[in-house]
Amino acid sequence: MNEEPTRRDVLGYGARGAGLLVLGSTAFYLTKKAHAKGVWVIDPAKCINIRLGTTGIDQFCDKCATTCVIPLSAVRAVNDFSKCGRCCICPAYFDVASDIGRDGLPVRKLCPRDAITREAIGDVDPDDPLNNFYEYTIDKTKCNGCGKCVMACKEPAGLGSIRLEIRYDLCTDCNRCAISTACPEDALARITRDLAPGGKAVESSH
Ligand code: SF4
Ligand code: SF4
Ligand code: SF4
C-alpha cells in the first residue's frame, strides 16, 4: 500500500494549517482586545512636570521619555490652545535663560528636539514686533515627552497650557507600564476606558 501523501493531501494539510493560523491569530487578537479594557493615564496632580507648586526648569522629570518601551515614548506633550496665552516670549518655546538677541528675543530654544513651532497670528507690526501673539504647536513626530516645556509653561511663568499625555494610538498597553515602575511620584494609573472622559480612551487633541 502506498503511504506517500498525494498532492491533494498536501494541499489539504496546507489549507488546514492556514485555517488554524487564522483562528490562532483571531483568538490572540480577541484576547488582547478583551484585555485592553484598561488604559494607562498620567495623573496631572501627581506628575512633577504638570502639577502646580513644583517649578524650576532644572526640576523637570524626563522618565516618561526615557523609560517607555517603545521608541520615542508613547508620551507626548500637547498644547491646549484654549488655555494658551499665545505669548510673544513663551517660556516653553524659548530658553529664557539664554542671551537676548538684537530682535529682543532669547537666542536659544528650550526644546531639545526642536519639536515646537511658532507662527505669528495676523500681521506682525514691524514697529512693535514684540507686541504680537503667536500660536505654538507641538510636532508629535519629534516630541518624546521629555516634559521640559511642560515644566516651563507652568504658572507663574506660563499658563499651564502644555501637558503630557499617553497617546493611545502609540501605547502598546503593557501589563505593567515601564513608566509606572520608574515614575518617582507614582503618577501613572490604569483606569477602565469607561472612566475616561467621554466614556472612552482620551485621545490627544493634537
Ligand atoms: S515619570 Fe511620572 S513624574 Fe516623571 S514625567 Fe512621567 S508622569 Fe511625570
Ligand atoms: S516634551 Fe520635550 S521634546 Fe516634547 S515638545 Fe516639550 S520640550 Fe520638546
Ligand atoms: S504601557 Fe508600555 S507603551 Fe504604554 S506608556 Fe507604558 S511603557 Fe509605554
Coordinates of C-alpha atoms and ligand atoms in Angstrom, one line a residue:
M1 CA 0.0 0.0 0.0
N2 CA 1.4 3.4 -1.0
E3 CA 1.7 5.6 2.2
E4 CA 3.1 8.6 0.3
P5 CA 0.7 11.6 0.7
T6 CA -0.9 12.7 -2.6
R7 CA -0.7 16.2 -3.9
R8 CA -4.3 16.7 -2.8
D9 CA -3.4 15.6 0.7
V10 CA -0.5 18.1 0.9
L11 CA -2.8 20.9 -0.3
G12 CA -5.4 19.8 2.3
Y13 CA -2.8 20.0 5.1
G14 CA -1.7 23.4 3.9
A15 CA -5.3 24.7 3.9
R16 CA -6.0 23.3 7.3
G17 CA -2.7 24.8 8.6
A18 CA -3.6 28.2 7.2
G19 CA -7.0 28.0 8.8
L20 CA -5.6 27.1 12.2
L21 CA -3.1 30.0 11.9
V22 CA -6.0 32.4 11.1
L23 CA -8.0 31.0 14.0
G24 CA -5.0 31.4 16.3
S25 CA -4.4 35.0 15.2
T26 CA -8.0 35.8 15.7
A27 CA -8.1 34.3 19.2
F28 CA -4.9 36.2 20.1
Y29 CA -6.5 39.4 18.8
L30 CA -9.7 38.9 20.7
T31 CA -7.8 38.0 23.9
K32 CA -5.8 41.2 23.5
K33 CA -9.0 43.3 22.9
A34 CA -10.6 41.8 25.9
H35 CA -7.5 42.6 28.0
A36 CA -7.4 46.1 26.5
K37 CA -10.3 47.4 28.5
G38 CA -7.9 49.4 30.8
V39 CA -5.7 52.3 29.8
W40 CA -2.7 54.0 31.4
V41 CA -3.1 57.6 32.2
I42 CA -0.9 60.3 33.8
D43 CA -2.4 61.9 37.0
P44 CA -1.8 65.7 36.4
A45 CA -2.0 66.3 40.2
K46 CA 1.0 64.0 40.8
C47 CA 3.3 64.4 37.8
I48 CA 6.2 66.6 38.7
N49 CA 6.1 68.4 35.3
I50 CA 2.4 69.1 35.3
R51 CA 1.4 69.6 39.0
L52 CA 1.3 73.1 40.4
G53 CA 3.8 74.0 43.1
T54 CA 6.9 72.4 41.6
T55 CA 8.7 74.9 39.5
G56 CA 12.2 75.4 38.1
I57 CA 13.3 74.0 34.7
D58 CA 16.1 72.1 36.3
Q59 CA 13.5 70.1 38.3
F60 CA 11.8 68.6 35.3
C61 CA 11.4 64.8 35.2
D62 CA 12.3 63.0 31.9
K63 CA 11.3 59.5 32.9
C64 CA 8.3 59.4 30.6
A65 CA 10.7 59.9 27.7
T66 CA 13.4 57.6 28.9
T67 CA 11.6 54.6 30.3
C68 CA 8.7 53.8 27.9
V69 CA 9.3 50.6 26.0
I70 CA 8.5 52.0 22.6
P71 CA 10.9 54.2 20.5
L72 CA 10.4 57.9 21.2
S73 CA 7.9 57.0 24.0
A74 CA 4.1 56.8 23.8
V75 CA 4.0 60.0 25.9
R76 CA 3.9 63.3 24.1
A77 CA 3.3 66.9 25.0
V78 CA 0.2 68.7 23.8
N79 CA -0.7 72.3 23.9
D80 CA -4.2 73.1 24.9
F81 CA -5.0 76.1 22.7
S82 CA -8.0 77.1 24.9
K83 CA -5.5 77.8 27.7
C84 CA -2.5 79.1 25.8
G85 CA -1.8 82.9 26.2
R86 CA 0.0 83.0 22.8
C87 CA 2.8 84.9 24.5
C88 CA 5.5 86.5 22.4
I89 CA 8.2 85.3 24.7
C90 CA 6.9 81.9 25.5
P91 CA 9.0 80.3 28.3
A92 CA 8.3 76.8 26.8
Y93 CA 9.4 77.8 23.3
F94 CA 12.4 80.0 24.2
D95 CA 15.2 79.2 26.7
V96 CA 14.6 82.4 28.6
A97 CA 17.9 82.0 30.4
S98 CA 19.8 82.4 27.2
D99 CA 21.1 85.7 25.8
I100 CA 18.8 88.2 24.2
G101 CA 19.4 88.8 20.5
R102 CA 19.1 92.0 18.5
D103 CA 15.5 91.2 17.8
G104 CA 14.8 91.3 21.6
L105 CA 14.2 87.6 21.8
P106 CA 16.1 84.9 23.6
V107 CA 18.6 83.4 21.2
R108 CA 18.1 79.7 22.1
K109 CA 15.0 77.5 22.1
L110 CA 14.1 75.3 25.1
C111 CA 13.0 72.1 23.4
P112 CA 16.0 69.7 22.9
R113 CA 14.3 68.1 19.9
D114 CA 13.1 71.4 18.2
A115 CA 9.6 70.0 18.3
I116 CA 7.7 73.2 18.9
T117 CA 6.8 75.5 16.0
R118 CA 5.8 79.1 16.4
E119 CA 3.6 81.0 14.0
A120 CA 2.5 84.6 14.2
I121 CA -1.2 85.3 14.4
G122 CA -2.1 88.0 12.0
D123 CA 0.3 90.6 10.8
V124 CA 3.4 91.5 12.8
D125 CA 3.7 95.2 13.5
P126 CA 7.3 96.0 12.3
D127 CA 7.5 98.9 14.7
D128 CA 6.4 96.8 17.7
P129 CA 7.2 93.2 16.9
L130 CA 7.2 92.1 20.5
N131 CA 3.6 93.2 20.9
N132 CA 2.2 90.3 18.9
F133 CA 0.6 86.9 19.5
Y134 CA 1.8 83.5 18.4
E135 CA 0.5 80.0 18.0
Y136 CA 2.7 77.3 19.4
T137 CA 2.2 73.8 18.0
I138 CA 4.0 70.6 19.1
D139 CA 5.1 68.3 16.4
K140 CA 4.2 64.8 17.6
T141 CA 6.6 63.2 15.3
K142 CA 9.5 64.9 17.0
C143 CA 8.4 65.2 20.7
N144 CA 9.4 62.4 23.0
G145 CA 7.5 63.6 26.0
C146 CA 10.6 64.8 27.9
G147 CA 8.4 67.2 29.8
K148 CA 10.8 70.2 29.8
C149 CA 8.3 72.5 28.0
V150 CA 5.5 71.3 30.4
M151 CA 7.5 72.4 33.4
A152 CA 8.4 75.7 31.8
C153 CA 4.8 76.6 30.8
K154 CA 3.5 76.1 34.3
E155 CA 2.3 79.0 36.4
P156 CA 3.6 81.5 37.4
A157 CA 5.9 81.7 34.2
G158 CA 3.2 80.3 31.9
L159 CA -0.5 79.4 31.9
G160 CA -0.1 75.7 32.2
S161 CA -1.5 75.0 28.7
I162 CA 1.1 72.3 27.8
R163 CA 0.6 68.9 29.4
L164 CA 1.9 65.4 28.9
E165 CA -0.4 62.7 27.6
I166 CA -0.1 59.0 26.9
R167 CA -1.2 58.6 23.3
Y168 CA -3.4 55.6 22.9
D169 CA -2.5 55.3 19.2
L170 CA 1.1 54.7 20.2
C171 CA 0.9 52.9 23.6
T172 CA 1.1 49.1 23.4
D173 CA -0.8 48.8 26.7
C174 CA 1.8 46.9 28.6
N175 CA 0.5 44.8 31.5
R176 CA 2.9 46.6 33.8
C177 CA 3.7 50.0 32.3
A178 CA 7.5 50.6 32.4
I179 CA 7.0 54.3 33.1
S180 CA 4.7 53.5 36.0
T181 CA 7.5 51.4 37.6
A182 CA 10.0 54.2 37.1
C183 CA 7.9 57.2 37.9
P184 CA 9.1 58.8 41.2
E185 CA 5.7 60.1 42.0
D186 CA 3.5 57.1 41.3
A187 CA 1.7 59.3 38.8
L188 CA 0.6 56.6 36.4
A189 CA -2.7 54.8 36.9
R190 CA -4.6 52.2 35.0
I191 CA -8.2 53.1 34.6
T192 CA -11.0 51.5 32.6
R193 CA -11.9 53.1 29.3
D194 CA -15.4 53.8 30.7
L195 CA -13.9 56.1 33.3
A196 CA -12.0 58.2 30.8
P197 CA -13.8 61.4 29.8
G198 CA -16.4 60.8 27.1
G199 CA -16.7 57.2 28.1
K200 CA -13.7 56.1 26.0
A201 CA -10.0 56.4 25.9
V202 CA -8.8 60.0 25.8
E203 CA -7.2 60.7 22.5
S204 CA -4.8 63.5 22.2
S205 CA -6.4 66.6 20.6
H206 CA -3.3 67.3 18.5
Ligands
SF4_1 S1 7.7 59.7 35.2 FE1 6.0 60.4 36.4 S2 6.6 62.4 37.3 FE2 8.0 61.9 35.6 S3 7.1 63.0 33.8 FE3 6.3 60.9 33.8 S4 4.3 61.0 35.0 FE4 5.5 62.9 35.4
SF4_2 S1 8.1 67.5 25.8 FE1 10.3 67.8 25.4 S2 10.5 67.0 23.3 FE2 8.3 67.4 23.6 S3 7.9 69.5 22.9 FE3 8.3 69.6 25.1 S4 10.5 70.0 25.3 FE4 10.1 69.3 23.2
SF4_3 S1 2.1 50.9 28.8 FE1 4.0 50.4 27.7 S2 3.9 51.5 25.7 FE2 2.3 52.4 27.1 S3 3.2 54.2 28.0 FE3 3.6 52.5 29.4 S4 5.6 51.6 28.9 FE4 4.9 53.0 27.2

